[in-house]
Short mmCIF file of C-alpha atoms and ligand atoms in Angstrom, two decimals:
data_model
loop_
_atom_site.label_atom_id
_atom_site.label_comp_id
_atom_site.label_asym_id
_atom_site.label_seq_id
_atom_site.Cartn_x
_atom_site.Cartn_y
_atom_site.Cartn_z
CA MET A 1 -41.00 144.11 220.34
CA LYS A 2 -41.60 147.83 220.52
CA ILE A 3 -40.56 150.07 217.64
CA PRO A 4 -41.39 153.77 218.09
CA PHE A 5 -42.70 154.32 214.56
CA ASP A 6 -43.45 157.83 213.39
CA ASN A 7 -44.32 157.43 209.72
CA THR A 8 -44.48 160.17 207.11
CA TYR A 9 -43.85 158.64 203.66
CA GLY A 10 -47.39 157.26 203.58
CA ASP A 11 -48.74 160.82 203.79
CA LEU A 12 -47.35 161.60 200.32
CA PRO A 13 -49.66 161.37 197.28
CA ALA A 14 -51.08 157.85 196.96
CA GLN A 15 -49.62 157.21 193.49
CA MET A 16 -46.11 157.22 195.03
CA PHE A 17 -46.38 153.83 196.78
CA THR A 18 -48.48 150.75 197.39
CA ARG A 19 -49.47 149.71 200.88
CA LEU A 20 -49.18 145.97 201.41
CA ARG A 21 -48.06 143.45 203.98
CA PRO A 22 -45.03 141.18 203.79
CA THR A 23 -45.60 137.62 202.55
CA ALA A 24 -44.97 135.12 205.32
CA VAL A 25 -41.88 132.90 205.27
CA SER A 26 -41.42 129.42 206.79
CA ASP A 27 -39.54 128.90 209.98
CA PRO A 28 -37.58 132.17 210.35
CA SER A 29 -34.42 131.96 212.44
CA LEU A 30 -32.18 134.80 213.48
CA ILE A 31 -28.69 135.04 212.01
CA ALA A 32 -27.75 138.45 213.33
CA PHE A 33 -29.30 141.40 215.12
CA ASN A 34 -27.60 144.76 215.44
CA ALA A 35 -28.40 145.53 219.07
CA ALA A 36 -26.40 148.77 219.14
CA LEU A 37 -28.27 150.13 216.11
CA ALA A 38 -31.60 148.95 217.55
CA ASP A 39 -30.77 150.90 220.68
CA ASP A 40 -30.02 154.05 218.64
CA LEU A 41 -33.41 153.64 217.02
CA GLY A 42 -35.22 153.28 220.35
CA ILE A 43 -36.27 149.70 219.61
CA THR A 44 -37.02 147.42 222.54
CA ALA A 45 -36.39 143.94 221.20
CA GLY A 46 -37.66 140.66 222.56
CA ASP A 47 -35.90 137.31 222.36
CA ASP A 48 -34.29 135.95 219.20
CA ALA A 49 -37.43 134.11 218.13
CA GLN A 50 -39.49 137.28 218.35
CA ILE A 51 -36.83 139.32 216.52
CA ALA A 52 -36.84 136.69 213.76
CA THR A 53 -40.64 136.75 213.55
CA VAL A 54 -40.75 140.52 213.14
CA PHE A 55 -37.71 140.95 210.87
CA SER A 56 -38.79 138.17 208.52
CA GLY A 57 -42.09 139.95 207.98
CA ASN A 58 -44.10 137.21 209.67
CA GLN A 59 -45.45 139.64 212.22
CA VAL A 60 -46.00 143.28 211.43
CA PRO A 61 -45.09 145.30 214.53
CA ASP A 62 -47.54 147.80 216.01
CA GLY A 63 -47.32 151.19 214.38
CA ALA A 64 -45.76 149.94 211.13
CA ASP A 65 -47.24 151.15 207.83
CA PRO A 66 -45.71 148.70 205.35
CA LEU A 67 -45.47 150.02 201.81
CA ALA A 68 -43.53 149.51 198.59
CA GLN A 69 -42.08 152.70 197.11
CA LEU A 70 -42.34 153.52 193.44
CA TYR A 71 -39.34 154.73 191.43
CA ALA A 72 -37.79 154.46 187.99
CA GLY A 73 -34.22 154.72 186.81
CA HIS A 74 -31.52 154.50 184.23
CA GLN A 75 -30.03 151.00 184.38
CA PHE A 76 -26.62 150.87 182.67
CA GLY A 77 -27.63 154.03 180.87
CA ASN A 78 -30.97 152.70 179.62
CA TRP A 79 -34.15 154.32 180.79
CA ASN A 80 -36.49 151.98 182.65
CA PRO A 81 -39.77 153.88 183.13
CA GLN A 82 -40.90 151.88 186.11
CA LEU A 83 -39.04 150.08 188.85
CA GLY A 84 -39.93 150.32 192.53
CA ASP A 85 -39.51 148.11 195.58
CA GLY A 86 -39.90 144.71 193.97
CA ARG A 87 -38.71 142.70 196.95
CA ALA A 88 -38.62 145.28 199.70
CA LEU A 89 -41.10 146.97 201.99
CA LEU A 90 -40.69 150.08 204.06
CA LEU A 91 -41.98 149.07 207.49
CA GLY A 92 -41.96 152.66 208.68
CA GLU A 93 -39.78 155.40 210.12
CA VAL A 94 -38.37 156.15 213.53
CA THR A 95 -36.53 159.12 214.94
CA ASP A 96 -33.16 158.00 216.26
CA LYS A 97 -31.31 159.21 219.35
CA ASN A 98 -29.72 162.03 217.34
CA GLY A 99 -33.11 163.24 216.20
CA THR A 100 -32.62 161.93 212.65
CA ARG A 101 -35.52 160.25 210.87
CA ARG A 102 -34.56 156.75 209.65
CA ASP A 103 -36.38 154.24 207.46
CA ILE A 104 -36.68 150.61 208.50
CA GLN A 105 -37.03 148.40 205.45
CA LEU A 106 -37.40 144.66 204.90
CA LYS A 107 -35.58 143.30 201.88
CA GLY A 108 -36.70 139.90 200.58
CA SER A 109 -40.19 140.23 202.06
CA GLY A 110 -42.18 138.94 199.09
CA PRO A 111 -43.59 140.19 195.81
CA THR A 112 -45.08 143.64 195.34
CA PRO A 113 -46.88 145.28 192.41
CA TYR A 114 -43.39 146.42 191.29
CA SER A 115 -41.77 142.96 191.23
CA ARG A 116 -42.02 142.59 187.44
CA SER A 117 -40.80 139.02 186.82
CA GLY A 118 -38.97 138.75 190.16
CA ASP A 119 -40.06 136.57 193.07
CA GLY A 120 -39.76 139.26 195.73
CA ARG A 121 -37.29 137.17 197.65
CA ALA A 122 -33.63 137.31 198.60
CA TRP A 123 -31.28 134.43 199.17
CA LEU A 124 -28.78 134.14 201.96
CA GLY A 125 -25.71 135.21 199.95
CA PRO A 126 -26.63 138.83 199.16
CA VAL A 127 -28.13 139.23 202.64
CA LEU A 128 -24.88 138.25 204.36
CA ARG A 129 -22.86 140.32 201.88
CA GLU A 130 -24.95 143.46 202.43
CA TYR A 131 -24.86 142.99 206.21
CA LEU A 132 -21.07 142.69 206.25
CA VAL A 133 -20.29 145.38 203.71
CA SER A 134 -22.76 148.00 204.95
CA GLU A 135 -21.64 147.58 208.56
CA ALA A 136 -18.00 147.73 207.45
CA MET A 137 -18.74 150.93 205.52
CA HIS A 138 -20.27 152.47 208.60
CA ALA A 139 -17.26 151.49 210.70
CA LEU A 140 -15.01 152.97 208.00
CA GLY A 141 -16.85 156.27 208.45
CA VAL A 142 -18.61 156.30 205.07
CA PRO A 143 -22.28 157.35 204.82
CA THR A 144 -24.29 154.18 204.26
CA THR A 145 -27.48 152.32 204.91
CA ARG A 146 -27.13 150.03 207.91
CA ALA A 147 -28.02 146.44 208.65
CA LEU A 148 -30.40 145.87 211.55
CA ALA A 149 -31.16 142.17 211.21
CA ALA A 150 -30.60 139.12 209.04
CA VAL A 151 -33.01 136.23 209.23
CA ARG A 152 -32.74 132.84 207.57
CA THR A 153 -35.91 131.21 206.28
CA ALA A 154 -36.71 127.57 205.56
CA ASP A 155 -37.93 128.55 202.09
CA THR A 156 -35.93 127.76 199.00
CA VAL A 157 -35.22 130.56 196.54
CA ILE A 158 -34.73 129.64 192.91
CA ARG A 159 -31.81 131.38 191.18
CA GLU A 160 -29.34 129.50 188.97
CA THR A 161 -29.69 126.82 191.62
CA LEU A 162 -31.88 126.28 194.69
CA LEU A 163 -30.68 128.45 197.53
CA PRO A 164 -31.66 129.14 201.13
CA GLY A 165 -33.92 132.17 201.57
CA ALA A 166 -33.22 135.11 203.88
CA VAL A 167 -34.55 138.55 204.77
CA LEU A 168 -32.40 141.59 205.51
CA THR A 169 -33.68 144.51 207.54
CA ARG A 170 -31.91 147.68 206.60
CA VAL A 171 -31.99 151.18 207.98
CA ALA A 172 -31.52 154.26 205.81
CA SER A 173 -31.71 158.04 206.19
CA SER A 174 -34.38 157.52 203.54
CA HIS A 175 -34.87 155.43 200.42
CA ILE A 176 -35.38 158.44 198.15
CA ARG A 177 -33.41 157.83 194.98
CA VAL A 178 -32.57 159.90 191.92
CA GLY A 179 -34.98 157.50 190.23
CA THR A 180 -37.75 158.50 192.64
CA PHE A 181 -37.60 162.04 191.20
CA GLN A 182 -37.19 160.74 187.67
CA ILE A 183 -40.40 158.75 187.58
CA TYR A 184 -42.67 161.71 188.35
CA ALA A 185 -40.77 164.03 186.01
CA ALA A 186 -41.09 161.44 183.22
CA ARG A 187 -44.78 160.93 183.90
CA GLY A 188 -45.48 164.65 184.02
CA ASP A 189 -46.88 164.13 187.53
CA LYS A 190 -46.17 167.57 188.97
CA GLU A 191 -48.21 166.89 192.09
CA ALA A 192 -45.99 163.97 193.10
CA LEU A 193 -42.78 165.68 191.97
CA ALA A 194 -43.50 168.81 193.99
CA ALA A 195 -44.54 166.77 197.02
CA LEU A 196 -41.36 164.69 196.77
CA TYR A 197 -39.25 167.82 196.46
CA ASP A 198 -40.83 169.39 199.55
CA TYR A 199 -40.50 166.14 201.48
CA THR A 200 -36.84 165.66 200.52
CA VAL A 201 -35.88 169.21 201.41
CA ALA A 202 -37.66 169.03 204.77
CA ARG A 203 -36.15 165.66 205.60
CA HIS A 204 -32.59 165.99 204.31
CA TYR A 205 -31.77 169.56 203.37
CA PRO A 206 -33.75 171.95 205.58
CA ASP A 207 -31.55 174.91 204.56
CA VAL A 208 -32.30 174.51 200.87
CA THR A 209 -34.68 177.07 199.40
CA ASP A 210 -35.05 176.09 195.73
CA PRO A 211 -34.35 173.21 193.29
CA SER A 212 -30.93 174.68 192.39
CA GLY A 213 -30.03 174.54 196.05
CA LEU A 214 -31.14 170.92 196.23
CA LEU A 215 -29.09 170.00 193.18
CA THR A 216 -26.03 171.71 194.64
CA ALA A 217 -26.46 170.00 198.00
CA VAL A 218 -26.94 166.55 196.48
CA LEU A 219 -23.94 167.11 194.20
CA HIS A 220 -21.74 167.91 197.19
CA ARG A 221 -22.86 164.79 199.06
CA GLN A 222 -22.37 162.54 196.03
CA ALA A 223 -18.92 163.96 195.34
CA ALA A 224 -17.89 163.42 198.96
CA LEU A 225 -19.34 159.91 198.95
CA VAL A 226 -17.65 158.76 195.76
CA ALA A 227 -14.35 160.27 196.97
CA ARG A 228 -14.64 158.14 200.11
CA TRP A 229 -15.31 155.04 198.00
CA MET A 230 -12.25 155.78 195.89
CA GLY A 231 -10.12 156.08 199.02
CA LEU A 232 -11.12 152.58 200.07
CA GLY A 233 -10.84 150.88 196.70
CA PHE A 234 -14.59 150.33 196.77
CA ILE A 235 -16.52 149.58 193.61
CA HIS A 236 -20.28 149.92 193.96
CA GLY A 237 -20.91 147.92 190.83
CA VAL A 238 -24.43 149.12 189.93
CA MET A 239 -24.47 152.92 190.02
CA ASN A 240 -27.82 153.03 188.24
CA THR A 241 -29.89 156.12 189.03
CA ASP A 242 -32.31 153.97 191.05
CA ASN A 243 -29.38 153.02 193.28
CA VAL A 244 -28.30 156.60 194.04
CA SER A 245 -29.57 157.94 197.35
CA VAL A 246 -30.52 161.61 197.32
CA ALA A 247 -29.41 161.68 200.97
CA GLY A 248 -25.87 160.75 199.89
CA GLU A 249 -25.61 157.33 201.52
CA THR A 250 -24.16 154.23 199.90
CA ILE A 251 -27.23 152.17 199.07
CA ASP A 252 -28.19 148.93 197.30
CA TYR A 253 -25.18 146.74 197.85
CA GLY A 254 -25.30 144.25 194.99
CA PRO A 255 -22.22 143.00 193.18
CA CYS A 256 -20.09 145.52 195.05
CA ALA A 257 -16.53 144.75 196.05
CA PHE A 258 -13.35 146.19 197.51
CA MET A 259 -10.27 145.78 195.36
CA ASP A 260 -7.41 143.67 196.57
CA THR A 261 -4.74 144.38 193.93
CA TYR A 262 -4.96 147.97 192.73
CA HIS A 263 -5.87 148.68 189.16
CA PRO A 264 -8.01 151.66 188.11
CA ASP A 265 -9.93 149.64 185.51
CA THR A 266 -11.11 147.04 187.99
CA VAL A 267 -14.65 145.74 187.50
CA PHE A 268 -16.19 142.88 189.47
CA SER A 269 -19.82 142.76 188.46
CA ALA A 270 -20.50 139.96 186.01
CA ILE A 271 -23.23 142.04 184.33
CA ASP A 272 -20.99 145.10 183.82
CA GLN A 273 -19.66 143.92 180.48
CA TYR A 274 -18.24 147.22 179.30
CA GLY A 275 -16.91 148.46 182.61
CA ARG A 276 -19.39 151.32 182.87
CA TYR A 277 -19.08 151.12 186.65
CA ALA A 278 -15.35 150.37 186.84
CA TYR A 279 -13.47 151.82 189.83
CA SER A 280 -12.06 154.82 187.99
CA ASN A 281 -15.33 155.56 186.15
CA GLN A 282 -17.27 156.15 189.35
CA PRO A 283 -16.78 159.94 189.52
CA GLY A 284 -17.81 160.27 185.88
CA VAL A 285 -20.88 158.15 186.45
CA ALA A 286 -21.77 160.28 189.47
CA VAL A 287 -21.87 163.34 187.17
CA TRP A 288 -24.01 161.44 184.68
CA ASN A 289 -26.42 160.48 187.46
CA LEU A 290 -26.52 164.02 188.82
CA THR A 291 -27.35 165.24 185.33
CA GLN A 292 -30.37 162.90 185.32
CA PHE A 293 -31.32 164.32 188.72
CA ALA A 294 -31.07 167.86 187.37
CA THR A 295 -33.25 166.89 184.40
CA ALA A 296 -35.90 165.56 186.78
CA LEU A 297 -35.92 168.86 188.69
CA ILE A 298 -36.56 171.01 185.60
CA PRO A 299 -40.39 170.74 185.74
CA LEU A 300 -40.21 172.38 189.18
CA MET A 301 -38.67 175.53 187.68
CA PRO A 302 -40.72 178.39 186.27
CA ASP A 303 -38.52 178.93 183.20
CA GLN A 304 -37.10 175.85 181.50
CA ASP A 305 -34.31 177.55 179.53
CA GLU A 306 -33.13 179.40 182.59
CA ALA A 307 -33.27 176.16 184.60
CA ILE A 308 -31.12 174.33 182.06
CA GLU A 309 -28.54 177.09 182.08
CA ASN A 310 -28.50 177.30 185.83
CA PHE A 311 -28.35 173.52 186.38
CA THR A 312 -25.60 173.13 183.79
CA THR A 313 -23.48 175.62 185.70
CA ILE A 314 -24.05 173.64 188.89
CA ILE A 315 -23.24 170.27 187.28
CA ASN A 316 -20.05 171.78 185.87
CA THR A 317 -18.81 172.42 189.40
CA PHE A 318 -18.63 168.67 190.04
CA SER A 319 -15.10 168.15 188.87
CA ASP A 320 -13.67 170.83 191.19
CA VAL A 321 -15.80 169.70 194.11
CA PHE A 322 -14.84 166.08 193.54
CA ASP A 323 -11.15 166.83 193.02
CA GLY A 324 -11.07 168.66 196.34
CA ALA A 325 -12.85 165.84 198.12
CA ARG A 326 -10.59 163.24 196.55
CA ARG A 327 -7.48 165.20 197.47
CA ASP A 328 -8.66 165.45 201.08
CA VAL A 329 -9.28 161.71 201.23
CA PHE A 330 -5.98 160.63 199.68
CA ALA A 331 -3.88 163.30 201.38
CA ALA A 332 -5.11 161.98 204.72
CA LYS A 333 -4.16 158.47 203.62
CA LEU A 334 -0.63 159.75 202.98
CA GLY A 335 -0.65 161.59 206.32
CA LEU A 336 -0.43 165.04 204.76
CA THR A 337 -1.76 168.13 206.41
CA ASP A 338 -2.67 171.23 204.37
CA ALA A 339 -2.64 169.35 201.09
CA THR A 340 -2.61 171.50 197.99
CA ALA A 341 -3.07 170.77 194.30
CA ASP A 342 0.70 170.17 194.21
CA ASP A 343 0.17 167.01 196.26
CA ASN A 344 -1.97 165.44 193.54
CA ALA A 345 1.19 164.24 191.80
CA LEU A 346 2.41 162.55 194.99
CA ILE A 347 -0.95 160.79 195.33
CA ASP A 348 -1.20 159.80 191.69
CA ASP A 349 2.39 158.59 191.51
CA PHE A 350 1.83 156.26 194.46
CA LEU A 351 -1.26 154.85 192.77
CA THR A 352 0.66 154.43 189.52
CA LEU A 353 3.39 152.48 191.31
CA MET A 354 0.73 150.31 192.93
CA ALA A 355 -0.96 149.61 189.60
CA ARG A 356 2.34 148.80 187.90
CA ASP A 357 3.45 146.41 190.61
CA GLY A 358 0.04 144.89 191.30
CA ALA A 359 0.23 146.02 194.92
CA ASP A 360 -2.60 145.43 197.36
CA PHE A 361 -4.54 148.70 197.70
CA THR A 362 -5.47 148.47 201.38
CA ASN A 363 -2.25 146.94 202.61
CA SER A 364 -0.03 149.35 200.67
CA PHE A 365 -1.62 152.35 202.36
CA ALA A 366 -1.55 150.58 205.73
CA ALA A 367 2.14 149.76 205.20
CA LEU A 368 3.02 153.47 204.99
CA ALA A 369 2.93 153.50 208.77
CA THR A 370 5.22 150.48 209.09
CA ASP A 371 8.60 149.36 207.81
CA THR A 372 7.01 146.82 205.46
CA LEU A 373 6.13 149.19 202.62
CA LYS A 374 8.82 147.72 200.38
CA ASP A 375 7.24 144.26 200.65
CA GLN A 376 4.24 145.51 198.70
CA PHE A 377 6.28 146.63 195.69
CA VAL A 378 8.51 145.16 193.02
CA ASP A 379 10.25 148.23 191.61
CA GLN A 380 12.29 149.18 194.68
CA PRO A 381 14.22 152.13 193.16
CA ALA A 382 10.93 153.71 191.99
CA LEU A 383 9.41 153.17 195.40
CA GLN A 384 12.43 154.70 197.15
CA ALA A 385 12.32 157.75 194.91
CA TRP A 386 8.66 158.22 195.71
CA GLU A 387 9.24 157.59 199.41
CA THR A 388 11.84 160.35 199.59
CA ARG A 389 9.40 162.86 198.14
CA TRP A 390 6.66 161.64 200.47
CA ARG A 391 8.77 161.76 203.64
CA SER A 392 9.67 165.36 202.96
CA ARG A 393 5.96 166.22 203.26
CA LEU A 394 5.34 164.47 206.60
CA THR A 395 4.67 166.34 209.83
CA ASP A 396 4.27 165.47 213.50
CA ASN A 397 0.60 164.68 212.95
CA SER A 398 1.10 162.39 209.99
CA SER A 399 1.07 159.08 211.86
CA ALA A 400 -2.14 159.92 213.67
CA ILE A 401 -3.86 161.01 210.46
CA MET A 402 -2.78 157.88 208.62
CA ALA A 403 -3.96 155.61 211.44
CA LYS A 404 -7.46 157.07 211.11
CA SER A 405 -7.45 157.00 207.32
CA ASN A 406 -5.94 153.66 206.34
CA PRO A 407 -7.97 150.66 207.46
CA LEU A 408 -6.20 147.40 208.17
CA ILE A 409 -9.33 145.45 207.35
CA ILE A 410 -11.86 145.80 204.56
CA PRO A 411 -14.42 143.14 203.66
CA ARG A 412 -12.40 141.28 201.09
CA ASN A 413 -14.27 139.32 198.49
CA HIS A 414 -12.69 135.96 199.05
CA HIS A 415 -13.60 136.20 202.72
CA VAL A 416 -17.16 137.28 201.90
CA GLU A 417 -17.51 134.30 199.55
CA ALA A 418 -16.17 131.90 202.19
CA VAL A 419 -18.62 133.30 204.76
CA ILE A 420 -21.51 132.83 202.33
CA ALA A 421 -20.46 129.26 201.50
CA ALA A 422 -20.32 128.43 205.23
CA GLY A 423 -23.71 130.13 205.77
CA VAL A 424 -25.29 128.09 203.00
CA ALA A 425 -23.92 124.98 204.73
CA GLY A 426 -25.58 126.16 207.96
CA ASP A 427 -22.53 127.52 209.76
CA ASP A 428 -22.81 131.20 210.74
CA ALA A 429 -19.65 131.29 212.87
CA PRO A 430 -17.48 132.60 210.00
CA PHE A 431 -20.03 135.37 209.38
CA HIS A 432 -19.83 136.50 213.00
CA ALA A 433 -16.03 136.30 213.04
CA MET A 434 -15.84 138.43 209.90
CA LEU A 435 -18.44 140.91 211.14
CA ASN A 436 -16.38 141.36 214.29
CA ALA A 437 -13.26 142.05 212.21
CA VAL A 438 -14.72 144.37 209.56
CA THR A 439 -16.46 146.55 212.13
CA ARG A 440 -13.07 147.35 213.73
CA PRO A 441 -11.21 148.35 210.58
CA TYR A 442 -8.67 150.70 212.17
CA ALA A 443 -7.94 148.70 215.34
CA ALA A 444 -4.68 146.82 215.87
CA LEU A 445 -4.97 143.29 214.55
CA THR A 446 -5.64 140.46 216.98
CA PRO A 447 -5.31 136.70 216.39
CA GLU A 448 -9.07 136.69 215.64
CA THR A 449 -9.06 139.60 213.18
CA ALA A 450 -5.65 139.15 211.50
CA PRO A 451 -6.83 136.52 208.96
CA PHE A 452 -9.26 139.09 207.54
CA ALA A 453 -6.42 141.47 206.70
CA GLN A 454 -4.89 138.86 204.39
CA PRO A 455 -5.25 139.40 200.67
CA PRO A 456 -6.23 136.35 198.66
CA ALA A 457 -3.50 133.82 198.01
CA GLN A 458 -2.96 132.84 194.40
CA GLY A 459 -6.05 131.03 193.20
CA GLU A 460 -8.16 132.48 196.03
CA ALA A 461 -8.87 135.82 194.38
CA VAL A 462 -12.49 136.45 193.48
CA THR A 463 -12.63 138.28 190.17
CA GLN A 464 -16.37 138.31 189.53
CA THR A 465 -19.38 139.13 191.65
CA PHE A 466 -23.03 138.67 190.86
CA CYS A 467 -26.15 140.69 191.56
CA GLY A 468 -27.53 137.41 192.81
CA THR A 469 -30.75 139.07 193.83
P1 AMP B 501 -31.24 146.23 192.03
O1 AMP B 501 -30.46 146.01 190.80
O2 AMP B 501 -31.01 145.18 193.06
O3 AMP B 501 -31.09 147.61 192.56
O4 AMP B 501 -32.79 146.03 191.62
C1 AMP B 501 -33.35 146.64 190.50
C2 AMP B 501 -34.85 146.45 190.52
O5 AMP B 501 -35.20 145.08 190.43
C3 AMP B 501 -35.54 146.99 191.75
O6 AMP B 501 -36.76 147.52 191.37
C4 AMP B 501 -35.74 145.74 192.59
O7 AMP B 501 -36.80 145.88 193.50
C5 AMP B 501 -36.03 144.71 191.53
N1 AMP B 501 -35.69 143.35 191.96
C6 AMP B 501 -34.45 142.84 192.15
N2 AMP B 501 -34.51 141.58 192.57
C7 AMP B 501 -35.83 141.25 192.66
C8 AMP B 501 -36.56 140.07 193.04
N3 AMP B 501 -35.94 138.97 193.44
N4 AMP B 501 -37.90 140.14 193.01
C9 AMP B 501 -38.54 141.25 192.62
N5 AMP B 501 -37.92 142.38 192.26
C10 AMP B 501 -36.58 142.39 192.27
MG1 MG B 502 -31.70 148.89 193.60
#
């Protein structure tokens, strides 16, 4: 295996990470390898056995500089002064075919100094879930970390029960989190904070010239990202500040889920008791997280009072920036060109009808392009009234816009759970069938992919998801 590593994170101040090697696993076997992504990264892979050896951590490839990154974060609003990669290791970085620097990280590679009480391992379930959902997100056109490989191990991982172990290799624009800034601000470590700032600007925002510029740029990316999630009925589930990528990618897929039936209050995560990270709260949480980011940037500013004033002004732009991004996303889903603020009512009224009738989010939008829209709704007169208003806004381009904006397939929870159950029983065929379907979300359905467009039948719906780390 040849991976053209070109590592830079290890050149940052030494207190920002710990160098260590992965802990070996027993009997690694390959579940999936993303050959197209590997090709983008310039990786020359060997056979399956060799891929499994490298992407389980059993063999560290030449040029890798494995390290665990330090960070902190607000978890469900509570400050945790020290987190860090507790079960992950950055193997190193490569420059992809587009000239973009990408991290290659093992997840489930053994304990690190930041593991706290955790075992440093992952079990098969979250590995398959992250592989499917992150690759679906990419295919849906949403910024996200990617999945490069999934490897099964012969080790048992102890959670509520004994479960099969696995290692995921993921690829990210970087693993710099809001929490990575927070830890050095909280510790008063200006050396690390300034180095991280310079590194982040050089790597992600080369046009930025000061911390205000960085805050503005990150705000724009987060607003655009959350708007895309909203347009897909996606609920991240753990929008803690340590799970917010400064590069604006979806990261740390835990108890995440796509809604079947639309309701704005939907929560899946079993640990999200109060619905802090409910579907409709996500924009508000993004502002909260950006405020923590702004706070962490203050020590970089010469005058604290001026910084607070300036950053507050920037944070206050979020609602306009987000509203614009959201309108663009949903207007496209309705096939509208030149959407204006007046179209917000058309968007919101459709969502209200969906919520009232318990309509399927994905299939209702997809049905706009067909003659089956009425099948999704109960209140036919209300639907017809809305439809009349909507049709009056359509143009020649509407069908084409809708086809690119309304997926037929999202990774539905009941399918994810079925894939995991089969995987635990040793059968990876359902995983591969689902991966094939969710990575072609806008394509016409085929006999192979059509089952994955089906919402859960009664009794099949999954209402709770677990971190299951
Ligand atoms: P998450 O909620 O998955 O984003 O993880 C929050 C923190 O817990 C991070 O610092 C993780 O590295 C750590 N963590 C989660 N699961 C484990 C585990 N099995 N072993 C060690 N650390 C873990
Ligand atoms: Mg995390």
